[in-house]
Every structure is written in structure tokens, then in C-alpha cells.
CSV table of C-alpha atoms in Angstrom, one decimal:
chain,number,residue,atom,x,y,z
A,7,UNK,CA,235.3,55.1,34.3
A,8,UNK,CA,235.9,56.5,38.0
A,9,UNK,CA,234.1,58.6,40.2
A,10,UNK,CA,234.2,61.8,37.8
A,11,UNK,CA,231.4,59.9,36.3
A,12,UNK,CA,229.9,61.3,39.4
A,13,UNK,CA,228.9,64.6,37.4
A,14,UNK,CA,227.8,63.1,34.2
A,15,UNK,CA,225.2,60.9,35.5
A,16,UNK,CA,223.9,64.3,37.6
A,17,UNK,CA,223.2,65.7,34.5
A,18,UNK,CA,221.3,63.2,32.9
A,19,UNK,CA,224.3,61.1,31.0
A,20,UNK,CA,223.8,57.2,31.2
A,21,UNK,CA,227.3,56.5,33.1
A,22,UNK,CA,227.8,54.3,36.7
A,23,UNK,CA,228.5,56.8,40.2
A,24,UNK,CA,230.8,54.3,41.4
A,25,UNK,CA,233.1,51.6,39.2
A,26,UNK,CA,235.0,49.4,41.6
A,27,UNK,CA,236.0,47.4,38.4
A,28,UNK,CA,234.5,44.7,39.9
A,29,UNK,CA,235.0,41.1,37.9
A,30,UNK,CA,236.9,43.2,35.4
A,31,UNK,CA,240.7,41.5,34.7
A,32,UNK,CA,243.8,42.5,36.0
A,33,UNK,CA,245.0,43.3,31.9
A,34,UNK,CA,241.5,43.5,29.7
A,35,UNK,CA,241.4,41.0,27.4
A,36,UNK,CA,240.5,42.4,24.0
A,37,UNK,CA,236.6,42.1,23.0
A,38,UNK,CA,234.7,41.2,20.4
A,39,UNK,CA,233.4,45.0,18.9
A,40,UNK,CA,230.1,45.9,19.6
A,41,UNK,CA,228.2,48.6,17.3
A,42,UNK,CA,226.5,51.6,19.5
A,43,UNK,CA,223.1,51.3,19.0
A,44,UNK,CA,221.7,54.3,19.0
A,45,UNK,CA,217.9,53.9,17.7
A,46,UNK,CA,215.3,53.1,20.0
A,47,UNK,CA,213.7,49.7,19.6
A,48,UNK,CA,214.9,46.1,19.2
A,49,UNK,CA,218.1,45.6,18.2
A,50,UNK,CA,220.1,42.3,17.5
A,51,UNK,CA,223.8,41.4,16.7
A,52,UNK,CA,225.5,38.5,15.5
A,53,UNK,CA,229.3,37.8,15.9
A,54,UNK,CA,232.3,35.8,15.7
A,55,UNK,CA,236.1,36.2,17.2
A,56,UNK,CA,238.8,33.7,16.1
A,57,UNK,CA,241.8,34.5,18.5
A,58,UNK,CA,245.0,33.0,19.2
A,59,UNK,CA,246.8,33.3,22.7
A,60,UNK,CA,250.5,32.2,23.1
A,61,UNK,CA,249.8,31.8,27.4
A,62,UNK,CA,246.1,30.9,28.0
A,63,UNK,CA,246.8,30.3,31.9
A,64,UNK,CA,248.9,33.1,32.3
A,65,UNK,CA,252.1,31.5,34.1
A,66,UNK,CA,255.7,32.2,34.0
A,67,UNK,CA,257.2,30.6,30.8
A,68,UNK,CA,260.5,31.1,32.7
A,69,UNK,CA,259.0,28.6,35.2
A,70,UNK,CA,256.9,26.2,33.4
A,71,UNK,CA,256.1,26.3,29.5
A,72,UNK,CA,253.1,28.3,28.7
A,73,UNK,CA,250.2,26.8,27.3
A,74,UNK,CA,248.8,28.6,23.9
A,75,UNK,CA,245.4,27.8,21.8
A,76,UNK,CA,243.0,29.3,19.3
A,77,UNK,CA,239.9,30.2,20.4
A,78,UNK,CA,237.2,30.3,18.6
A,79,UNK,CA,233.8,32.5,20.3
A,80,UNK,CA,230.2,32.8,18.3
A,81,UNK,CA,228.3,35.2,20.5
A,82,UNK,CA,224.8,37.1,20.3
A,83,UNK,CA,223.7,40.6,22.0
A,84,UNK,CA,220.5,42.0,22.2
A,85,UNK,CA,219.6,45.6,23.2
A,86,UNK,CA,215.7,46.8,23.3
A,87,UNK,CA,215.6,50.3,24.3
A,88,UNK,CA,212.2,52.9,24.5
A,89,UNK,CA,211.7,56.0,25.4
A,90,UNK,CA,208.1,57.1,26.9
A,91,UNK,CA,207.8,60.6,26.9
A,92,UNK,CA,210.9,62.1,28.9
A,93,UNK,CA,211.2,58.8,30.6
A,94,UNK,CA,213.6,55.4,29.1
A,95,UNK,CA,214.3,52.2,29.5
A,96,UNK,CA,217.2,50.0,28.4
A,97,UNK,CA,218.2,45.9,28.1
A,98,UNK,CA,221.3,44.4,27.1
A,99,UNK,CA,222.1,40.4,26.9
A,100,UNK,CA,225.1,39.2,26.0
A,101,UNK,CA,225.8,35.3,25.4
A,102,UNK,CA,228.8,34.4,24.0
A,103,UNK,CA,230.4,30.6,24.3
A,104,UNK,CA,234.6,30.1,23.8
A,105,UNK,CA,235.9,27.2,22.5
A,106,UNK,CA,239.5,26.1,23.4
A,107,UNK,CA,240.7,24.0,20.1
A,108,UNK,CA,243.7,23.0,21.3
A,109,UNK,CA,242.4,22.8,25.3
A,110,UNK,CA,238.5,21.6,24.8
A,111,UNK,CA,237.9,21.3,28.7
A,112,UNK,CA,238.9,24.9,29.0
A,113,UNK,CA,235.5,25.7,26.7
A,114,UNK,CA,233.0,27.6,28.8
A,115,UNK,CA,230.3,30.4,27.9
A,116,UNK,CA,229.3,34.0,28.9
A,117,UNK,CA,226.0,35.5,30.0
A,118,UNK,CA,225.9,38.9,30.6
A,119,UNK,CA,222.5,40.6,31.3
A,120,UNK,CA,222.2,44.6,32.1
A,121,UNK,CA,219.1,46.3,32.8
A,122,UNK,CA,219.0,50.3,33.1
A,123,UNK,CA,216.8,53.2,32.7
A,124,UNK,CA,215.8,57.0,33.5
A,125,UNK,CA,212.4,58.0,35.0
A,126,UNK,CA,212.1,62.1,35.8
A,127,UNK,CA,209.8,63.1,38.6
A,128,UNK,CA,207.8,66.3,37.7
A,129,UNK,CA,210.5,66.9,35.0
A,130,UNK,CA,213.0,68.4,37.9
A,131,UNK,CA,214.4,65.2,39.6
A,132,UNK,CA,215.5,61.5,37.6
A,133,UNK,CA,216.0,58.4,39.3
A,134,UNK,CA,218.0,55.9,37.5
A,135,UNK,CA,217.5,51.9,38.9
A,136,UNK,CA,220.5,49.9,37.3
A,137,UNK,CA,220.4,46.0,37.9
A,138,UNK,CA,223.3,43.5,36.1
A,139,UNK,CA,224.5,40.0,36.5
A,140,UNK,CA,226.9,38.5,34.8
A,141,UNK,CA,228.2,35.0,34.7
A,142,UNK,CA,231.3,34.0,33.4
A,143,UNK,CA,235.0,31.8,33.6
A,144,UNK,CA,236.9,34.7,35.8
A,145,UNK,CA,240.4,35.8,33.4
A,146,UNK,CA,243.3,33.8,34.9
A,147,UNK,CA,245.3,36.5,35.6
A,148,UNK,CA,245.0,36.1,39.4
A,149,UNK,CA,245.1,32.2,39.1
A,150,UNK,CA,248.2,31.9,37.3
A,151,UNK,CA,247.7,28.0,36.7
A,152,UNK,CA,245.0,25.8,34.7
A,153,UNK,CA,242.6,25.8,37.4
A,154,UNK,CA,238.9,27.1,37.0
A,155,UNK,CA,236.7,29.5,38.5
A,156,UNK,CA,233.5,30.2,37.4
A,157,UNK,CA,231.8,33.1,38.8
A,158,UNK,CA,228.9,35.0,39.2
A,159,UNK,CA,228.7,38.7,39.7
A,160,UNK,CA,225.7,40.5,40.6
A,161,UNK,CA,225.3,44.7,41.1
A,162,UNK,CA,221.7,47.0,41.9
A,163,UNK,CA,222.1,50.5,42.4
A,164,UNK,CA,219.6,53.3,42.4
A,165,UNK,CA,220.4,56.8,41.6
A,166,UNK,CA,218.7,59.9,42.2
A,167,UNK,CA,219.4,64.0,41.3
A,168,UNK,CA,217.5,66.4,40.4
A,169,UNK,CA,220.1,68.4,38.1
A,170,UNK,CA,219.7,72.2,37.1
A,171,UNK,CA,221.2,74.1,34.5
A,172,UNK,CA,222.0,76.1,36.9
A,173,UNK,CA,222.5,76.2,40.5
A,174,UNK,CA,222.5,74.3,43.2
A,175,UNK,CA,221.1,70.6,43.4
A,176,UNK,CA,221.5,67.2,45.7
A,177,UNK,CA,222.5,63.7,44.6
A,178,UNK,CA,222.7,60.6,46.1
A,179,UNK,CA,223.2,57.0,44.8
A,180,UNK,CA,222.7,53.1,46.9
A,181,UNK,CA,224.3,50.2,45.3
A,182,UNK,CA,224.9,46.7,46.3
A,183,UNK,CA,227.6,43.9,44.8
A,184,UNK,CA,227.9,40.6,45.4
A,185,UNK,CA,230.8,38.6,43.6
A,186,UNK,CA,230.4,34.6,44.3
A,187,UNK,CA,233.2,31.8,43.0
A,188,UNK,CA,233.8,28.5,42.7
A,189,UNK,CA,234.7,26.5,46.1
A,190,UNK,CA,238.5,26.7,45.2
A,191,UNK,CA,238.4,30.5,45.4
A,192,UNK,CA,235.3,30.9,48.0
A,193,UNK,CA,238.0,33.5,49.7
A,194,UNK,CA,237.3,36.2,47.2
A,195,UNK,CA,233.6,36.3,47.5
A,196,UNK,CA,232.3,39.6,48.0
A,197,UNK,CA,229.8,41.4,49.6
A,198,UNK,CA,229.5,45.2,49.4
A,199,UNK,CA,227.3,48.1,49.9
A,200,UNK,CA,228.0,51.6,49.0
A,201,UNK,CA,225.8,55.0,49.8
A,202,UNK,CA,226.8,58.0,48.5
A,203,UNK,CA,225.4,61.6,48.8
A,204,UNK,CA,226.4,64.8,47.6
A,205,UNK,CA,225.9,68.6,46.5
A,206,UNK,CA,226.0,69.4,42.5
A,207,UNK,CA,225.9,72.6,40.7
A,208,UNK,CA,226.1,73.7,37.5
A,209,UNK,CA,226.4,77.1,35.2
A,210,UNK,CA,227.4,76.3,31.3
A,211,UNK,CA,230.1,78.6,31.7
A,212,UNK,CA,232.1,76.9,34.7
A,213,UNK,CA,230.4,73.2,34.3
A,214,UNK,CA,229.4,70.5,36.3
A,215,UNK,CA,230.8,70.2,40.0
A,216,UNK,CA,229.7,67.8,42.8
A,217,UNK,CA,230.8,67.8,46.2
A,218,UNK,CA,230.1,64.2,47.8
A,219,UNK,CA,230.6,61.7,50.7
A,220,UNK,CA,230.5,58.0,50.2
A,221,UNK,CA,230.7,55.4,52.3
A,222,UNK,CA,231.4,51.6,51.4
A,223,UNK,CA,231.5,48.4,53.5
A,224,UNK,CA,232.9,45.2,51.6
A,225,UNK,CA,232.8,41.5,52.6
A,226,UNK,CA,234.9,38.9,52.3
A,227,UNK,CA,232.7,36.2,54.6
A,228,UNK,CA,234.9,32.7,53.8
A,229,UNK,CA,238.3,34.6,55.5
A,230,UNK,CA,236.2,37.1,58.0
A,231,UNK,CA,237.4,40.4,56.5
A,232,UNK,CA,235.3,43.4,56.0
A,233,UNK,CA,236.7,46.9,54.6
A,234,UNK,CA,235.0,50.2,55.4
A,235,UNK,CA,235.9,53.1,53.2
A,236,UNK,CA,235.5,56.3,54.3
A,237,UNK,CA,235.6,59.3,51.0
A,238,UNK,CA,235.4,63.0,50.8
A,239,UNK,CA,235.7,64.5,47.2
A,240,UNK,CA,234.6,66.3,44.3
A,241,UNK,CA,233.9,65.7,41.1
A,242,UNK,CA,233.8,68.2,38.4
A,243,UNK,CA,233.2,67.9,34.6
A,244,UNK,CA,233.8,70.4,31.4
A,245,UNK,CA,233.7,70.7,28.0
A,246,UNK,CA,236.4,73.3,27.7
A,247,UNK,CA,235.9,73.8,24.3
A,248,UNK,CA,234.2,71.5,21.6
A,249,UNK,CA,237.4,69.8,21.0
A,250,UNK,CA,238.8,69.0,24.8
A,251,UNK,CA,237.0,67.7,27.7
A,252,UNK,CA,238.3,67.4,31.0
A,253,UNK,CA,236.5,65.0,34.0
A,254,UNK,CA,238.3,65.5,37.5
A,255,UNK,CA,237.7,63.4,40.5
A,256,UNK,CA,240.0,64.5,43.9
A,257,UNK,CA,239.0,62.8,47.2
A,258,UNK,CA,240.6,61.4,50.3
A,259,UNK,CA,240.6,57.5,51.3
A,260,UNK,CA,239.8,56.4,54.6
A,261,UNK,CA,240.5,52.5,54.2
A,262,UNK,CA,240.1,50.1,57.3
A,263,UNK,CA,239.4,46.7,57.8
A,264,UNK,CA,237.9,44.6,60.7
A,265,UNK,CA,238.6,40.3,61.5
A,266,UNK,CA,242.2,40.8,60.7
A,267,UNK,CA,245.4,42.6,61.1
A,268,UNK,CA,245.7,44.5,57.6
A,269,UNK,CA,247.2,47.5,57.6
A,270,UNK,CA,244.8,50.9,56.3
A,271,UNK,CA,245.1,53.6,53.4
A,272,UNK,CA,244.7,56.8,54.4
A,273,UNK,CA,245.4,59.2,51.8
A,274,UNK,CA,244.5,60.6,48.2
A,275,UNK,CA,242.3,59.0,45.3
A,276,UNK,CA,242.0,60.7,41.7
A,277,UNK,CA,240.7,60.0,38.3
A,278,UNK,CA,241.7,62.4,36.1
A,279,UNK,CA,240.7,62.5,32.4
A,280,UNK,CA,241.5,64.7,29.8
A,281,UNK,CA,240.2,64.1,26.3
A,282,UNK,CA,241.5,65.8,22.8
A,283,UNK,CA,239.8,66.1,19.3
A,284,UNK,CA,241.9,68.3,17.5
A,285,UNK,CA,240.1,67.3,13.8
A,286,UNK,CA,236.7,65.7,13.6
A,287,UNK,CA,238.2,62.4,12.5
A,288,UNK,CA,240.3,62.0,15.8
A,289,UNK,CA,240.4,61.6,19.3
A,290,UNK,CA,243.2,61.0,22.1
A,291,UNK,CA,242.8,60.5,25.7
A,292,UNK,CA,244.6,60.1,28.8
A,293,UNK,CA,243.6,59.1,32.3
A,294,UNK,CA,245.1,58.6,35.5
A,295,UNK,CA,243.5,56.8,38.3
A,296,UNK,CA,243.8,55.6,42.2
A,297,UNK,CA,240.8,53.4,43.7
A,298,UNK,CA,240.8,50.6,46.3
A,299,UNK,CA,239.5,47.5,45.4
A,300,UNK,CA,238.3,45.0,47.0
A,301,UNK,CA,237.4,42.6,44.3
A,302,UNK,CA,240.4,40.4,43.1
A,303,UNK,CA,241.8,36.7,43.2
A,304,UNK,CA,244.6,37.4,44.8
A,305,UNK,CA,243.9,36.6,48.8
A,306,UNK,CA,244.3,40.0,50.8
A,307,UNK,CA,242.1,42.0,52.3
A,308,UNK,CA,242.3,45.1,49.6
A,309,UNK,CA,244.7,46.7,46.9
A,310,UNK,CA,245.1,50.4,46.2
A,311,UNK,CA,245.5,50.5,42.1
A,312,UNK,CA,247.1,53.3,40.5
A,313,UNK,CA,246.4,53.1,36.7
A,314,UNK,CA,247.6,55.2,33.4
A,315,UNK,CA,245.6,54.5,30.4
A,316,UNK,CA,246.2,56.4,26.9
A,317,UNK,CA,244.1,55.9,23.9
A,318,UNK,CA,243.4,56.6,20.7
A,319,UNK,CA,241.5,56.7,17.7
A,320,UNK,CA,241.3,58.0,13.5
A,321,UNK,CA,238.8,57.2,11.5
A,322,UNK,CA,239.9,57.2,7.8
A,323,UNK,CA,238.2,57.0,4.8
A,324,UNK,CA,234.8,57.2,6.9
A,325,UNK,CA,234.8,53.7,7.2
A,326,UNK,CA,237.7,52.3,8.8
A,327,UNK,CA,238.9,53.8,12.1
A,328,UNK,CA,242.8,52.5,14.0
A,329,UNK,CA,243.1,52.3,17.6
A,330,UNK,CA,245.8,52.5,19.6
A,331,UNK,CA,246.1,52.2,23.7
A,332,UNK,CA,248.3,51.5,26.4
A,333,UNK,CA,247.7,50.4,30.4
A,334,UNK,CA,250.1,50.9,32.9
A,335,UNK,CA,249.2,49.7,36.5
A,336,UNK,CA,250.3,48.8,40.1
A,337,UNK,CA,248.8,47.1,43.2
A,338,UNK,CA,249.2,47.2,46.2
A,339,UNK,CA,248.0,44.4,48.4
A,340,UNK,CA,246.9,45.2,52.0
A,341,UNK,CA,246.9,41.8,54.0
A,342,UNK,CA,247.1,40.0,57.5
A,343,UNK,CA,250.2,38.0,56.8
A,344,UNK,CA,249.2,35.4,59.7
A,345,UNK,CA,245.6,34.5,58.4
A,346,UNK,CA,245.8,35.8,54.7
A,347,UNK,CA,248.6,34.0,52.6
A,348,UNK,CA,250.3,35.8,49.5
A,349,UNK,CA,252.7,35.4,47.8
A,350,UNK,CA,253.5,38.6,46.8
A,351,UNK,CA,252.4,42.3,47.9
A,352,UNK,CA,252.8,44.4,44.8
A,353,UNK,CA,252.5,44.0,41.0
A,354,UNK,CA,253.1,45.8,38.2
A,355,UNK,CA,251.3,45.5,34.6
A,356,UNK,CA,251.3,47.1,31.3
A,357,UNK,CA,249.3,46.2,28.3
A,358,UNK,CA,249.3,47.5,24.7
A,359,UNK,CA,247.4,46.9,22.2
A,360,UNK,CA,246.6,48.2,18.4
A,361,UNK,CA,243.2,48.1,16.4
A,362,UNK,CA,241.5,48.4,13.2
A,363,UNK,CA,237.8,48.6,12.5
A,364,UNK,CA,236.7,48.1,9.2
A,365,UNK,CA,233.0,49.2,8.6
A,366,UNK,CA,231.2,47.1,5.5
A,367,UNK,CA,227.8,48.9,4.9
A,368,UNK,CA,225.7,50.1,7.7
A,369,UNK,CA,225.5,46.8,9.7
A,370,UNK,CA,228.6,44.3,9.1
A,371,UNK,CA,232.0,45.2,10.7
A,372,UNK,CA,235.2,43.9,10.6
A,373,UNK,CA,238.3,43.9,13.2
A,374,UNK,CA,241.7,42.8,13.6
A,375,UNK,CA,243.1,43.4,17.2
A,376,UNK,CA,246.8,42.7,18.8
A,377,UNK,CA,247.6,42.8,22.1
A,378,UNK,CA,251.0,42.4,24.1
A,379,UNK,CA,250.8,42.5,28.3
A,380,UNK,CA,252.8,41.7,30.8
A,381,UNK,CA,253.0,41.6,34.5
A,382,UNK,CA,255.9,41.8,37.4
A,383,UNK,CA,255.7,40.8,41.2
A,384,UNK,CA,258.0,42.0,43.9
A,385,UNK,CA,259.2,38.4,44.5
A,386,UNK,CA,259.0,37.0,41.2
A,387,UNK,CA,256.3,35.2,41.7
A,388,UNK,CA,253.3,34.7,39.3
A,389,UNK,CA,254.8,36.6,36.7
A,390,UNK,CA,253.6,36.4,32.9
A,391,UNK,CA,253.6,38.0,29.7
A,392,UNK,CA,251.1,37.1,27.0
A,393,UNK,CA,250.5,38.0,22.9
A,394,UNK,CA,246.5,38.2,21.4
A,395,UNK,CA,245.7,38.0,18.3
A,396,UNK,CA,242.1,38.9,17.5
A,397,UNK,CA,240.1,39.2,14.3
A,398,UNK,CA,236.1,39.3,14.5
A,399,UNK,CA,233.5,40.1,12.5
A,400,UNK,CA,230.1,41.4,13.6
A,401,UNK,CA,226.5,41.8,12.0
A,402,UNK,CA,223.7,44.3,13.4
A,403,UNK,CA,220.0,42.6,12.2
């Protein structure tokens, strides 16, 4: 989810403004399935994951023999979610705990705790407060050895628009993120603040369109580095017909950073989405993406990521649904070589990954995942490649 998420939440849909993928992996490791919940009220699920992972710390094998173990999570989620009038209000909790059979001092657990909700003003205007923290063993991707870093990631935001159905109408969104590690990695702690305002409009025959500006100053306070983005774009969202869907973000990038010498991006971003249901029973997507982040565990002072994700889903039978995706990826790491040390500047990553669902009744589920990725540096450095095997089983109380 990008910036064309811009026009959704405008319009009264539940998604972020701004995704910075922030804590989120280099290659996502595959979940445990969690069942929509899409009555209001209390709502509580039960599962379990049994997995097995040929290259837990993600290191060359080339280099050094990987390390593999089955992992074994029990885990718990809780939604409670009311509307009051036109007004709504949302909690999730997540706690899950992994155990390492094979590498017990690699066991560690997961809280995850999202608060959300949608208040209109006079029934015109909505503001949308969104608060999350989440605490957790960060994916060692970035690491590359069996060293750990626990970390705690922490986001507010509050959104308001007063969306039309037509015509013109203003948006504008504040957020703050904070991203703290363990004293090993203290160099990727974050500090950011993003504002963001903008110009909607709407008509049901053209869709949603928003002209914005954003601005975004990120913190890195252990190595002194702090990145100012500068963006111009505009989002715009359609459902071209009831079977395709197309979300379209264009915007330039105004990248600099201040404490040390790394080198700027001026130029485009995107995230492009177009999404197919030619029959009822299926769906197939593809997006393209380029962001900056500033988030990561690899020391520099930002990376501009260019993505290509494909997906898809069939539901057969009713009951059973396949998935099937793919991730393609680069970085590229902008760094002061004489204070920031790397030892790399660009990486490449593709995952793929295949998926069945099997739905037992209207509240147990069952689910087999697999999962091959791999990554490439320009030195050949810190390169990996890992198989995940994943079946899980879920039960909504």
C-alpha cells in the first residue's frame, strides 16, 4: 500500500496516507492467516503455525552453512469494533510467541497493538486518529548473522477530509514514527514526522483524484543524519468497471540529508496498481512501486526501493481459495562512505511464494504456505536465499 491510498482514505475507506513500510522485512515472511472480521463487536481468534526454515539467520551458505529450524508460534488476536451512529471505532491486539526447536535462545514473542477509528463532523468532514505499536524480534534480513535485535516501533497520525461526491474538497494528514533497537543496532533508530496536505475531487464518472504536497523529516540521532523529503503528486483512484480497478500515485522526490555527506534523489516516485476480477471467484493484481525509505538495518542514510509485486487468488469450491504471488525488488543505499560504513550499495530481492486456504465451517481455517526468496548485493556480500514451509490453522470464537 503506497500513496494512491491517498484517495481511498478521502473517501471514507479505512487505508494509511503514507506507508513508509516501516519495520516491515526486506522479503515478507509468510503469516499466520487472519480471518476479516467484518461484524461489529468483540471478536477473538485462536491460532497456531508450525513452520520450517532451511536459513533462519539469513547468511550466505556459500560462505558459512546456514542454520535451519522448525518453528513452532501459538498466537491470539483480538479485534473489538463499534459503530455509534455514523461515527467508529476499531482495536486490534496481536500476541503471538515463536519457538525455535532446534535454536531455543532464538525464541522470542510479538505484541502488536493498533488502534483506529472514524469520527464525521456535521456529517461533511471525518477525522481519522490512528495510533500503533508494535514490538517484536526485527527479520534478519539486514543482520545477516545470529545476532538479535529486538525492537520497538511506534506510529500516530491524524487524518482529516471532508470528501464530496462531488467536487472539490481539502485533505491533510500529521503522522509521527519512532523506530527504537537494541544497543547493537542503535544506528537505525528513527525519528520521523510527516505533514501532508492536499486538494481532492471527485465525480462517479471520472473518480477520485488528489493533488497533494508532503513533507517528511527523518531521524537517525545515534549517527547524526536527518533526511528531508520534499513531494509533489497526485493520486487518483477508479473503479473502471466492476471487474478492474486501477489506483495511481505520480509525484516527484526531493531527497536531502543534513550531518553527513550523502548524496540526494531528485526524481520520480510511483505506485501503480491495477487490479483484475475477470469471474467472481478470481482476482489478479499487479503493482509497481518507488518510495524512499528511511527505515532499514542496513547503515546509510536512505534507500530508494523500486518494487514489482504480482498476486493472485481462486476461490474453489466456495471453501478453499490458492494464492499465488511474486516480489521483485531493488535498493539503493544513499550513504556518507567516511562516517556511515556498508558494505554494499545496492541489492536485489525476489520472493515467491504459493498458498492454499482451506475454510472448515464458518470459524476454523486451514493453510499450507511455501515460500522461496532470495537476495543479491553488488559485492557479494550478505547474500542469502531461503525456503518456508508453513502450515497453520486458525479458529475465530
Amino acid at each position: 500500500m503506497g500513496f494512491a491510498a491517498i484517495a481511498l482514505w478521502c473517501v471514507g475507506g479505512a487505508a494509511h496516507a503514507q506507508d513508509e513500510r516501516l519495520g516491515v522485512p526486506l522479503v515478507p515472511v509468510l503469516p499466520v492467516a487472519r480471518p476479516v472480521v467484518a461484524d461489529p463487536g468483540l471478536s477473538l481468534t485462536t491460532s497456531a503455525e508450525a513452520a520450517y526454515d532451511d536459513n533462519i539467520f539469513r547468511t550466505n551458505s556459500r560462505r558459512t552453512p546456514s542454520v535451519d529450524d522448525f518453528i513452532l508460534t501459538p498466537g491470539v488476536r483480538g479485534v473489538y469494533w463499534r459503530q455509534v451512529g455514523l461515527n467508529d471505532v476499531r482495536v486490534d491486539a496481536d500476541l503471538a510467541y515463536s519457538f525455535f526447536t532446534l535454536n531455543p535462545d532464538r525464541s522470542r514473542g510479538r505484541a502488536d497493538l493498533h488502534g483506529s477509528g472514524t469520527f464525521r463532523v456535521a456529517g461533511v468532514c471525518q477525522i481519522q486518529p490512528d495510533a500503533r505499536i508494535l514490538r517484536q524480534q526485527s527479520d534478519y534480513g539486514d543482520i545477516n548473522a545470529a545476532r538479535d535485535n529486538f525492537q520497538t516501533v511506534s506510529n500516530l497520525s491524524l487524518r482529516v477530509s471532508c470528501p464530496r461526491t462531488v467536487g472539490f474538497y481539502p485533505v491533510a494528514d500529521i503522522s509521527r514514527r519512532t523506530t527504537t533497537n537494541s544497543t547493537a543496532f542503535d544506528f537505525a533508530d528513527l525519528r520521523s514526522v510527516s505533514l501532508l496536505g492536499g486538494i481532492g475531487y471527485s465525480r462517479p464518472s471520472i473518480g477520485q483524484a488528489v493533488l497533494y504536497y508532503r513533507h517528511l523529516n527523518s531521524e537517525r540521532p545515534t549517527i547524526n543524519v536527518t533526511n528531508r523529503a520534499e513531494q509533489v503528486g497526485v493520486t487518483f483512484h477508479r473503479a473502471v468497471v466492476s471487474r478492474v480497478t486501477l489506483d495511481l500515485d505520480l509525484s516527484y522526490l526531493d531527497v536531502t540529508s543534513r550531518g553527513a555527506n550523502v548524496r540526494p534523489y531528485r526524481g520520480p516516485g510511483w505506485d501503480a496498481k491495477l487490479e483484475l476480477k475477470p469471474v467472481p471467484a478470481a482476482s489478479f493484481s499487479i503493482e509497481t512501486e518507488r518510495r524512499i525509505v528511511n527505515d532499514s538495518l542496513v547503515p546509510a542514510g536512505f534507500a530508494v526501493q523500486t518494487d514489482v509485486q504480482l498476486a493472485s487468488e481462486l476461490r474453489f469450491a466456495e471453501r478453499t481459495r490458492f494464492r499465488a504471488g511474486a516480489i521483485l525488488g531493488h535498493r539503493n543505499f544513499r550513504g556518507d562512505p567516511l562516517v556511515i560504513a556498508s558494505p554494499f550499495a545496492k541489492d536485489d530481492f525476489q520472493s515467491y511464494s504459493l498458498g492454499v486456504t482451506r475454510q472448515l465451517g464458518e470459524r476454523l481455517n486451514l493453510n499450507l504456505d511455501g515460500q522461496y526468496s532470495n537476495r543479491n548485493t553488488d559485492t557479494g556480500v550478505n547474500e542469502y536465499h531461503f525456503t518456508r514451509l508453513v502450515a497453520g490453522v486458525s479458529y475465530r470464537f
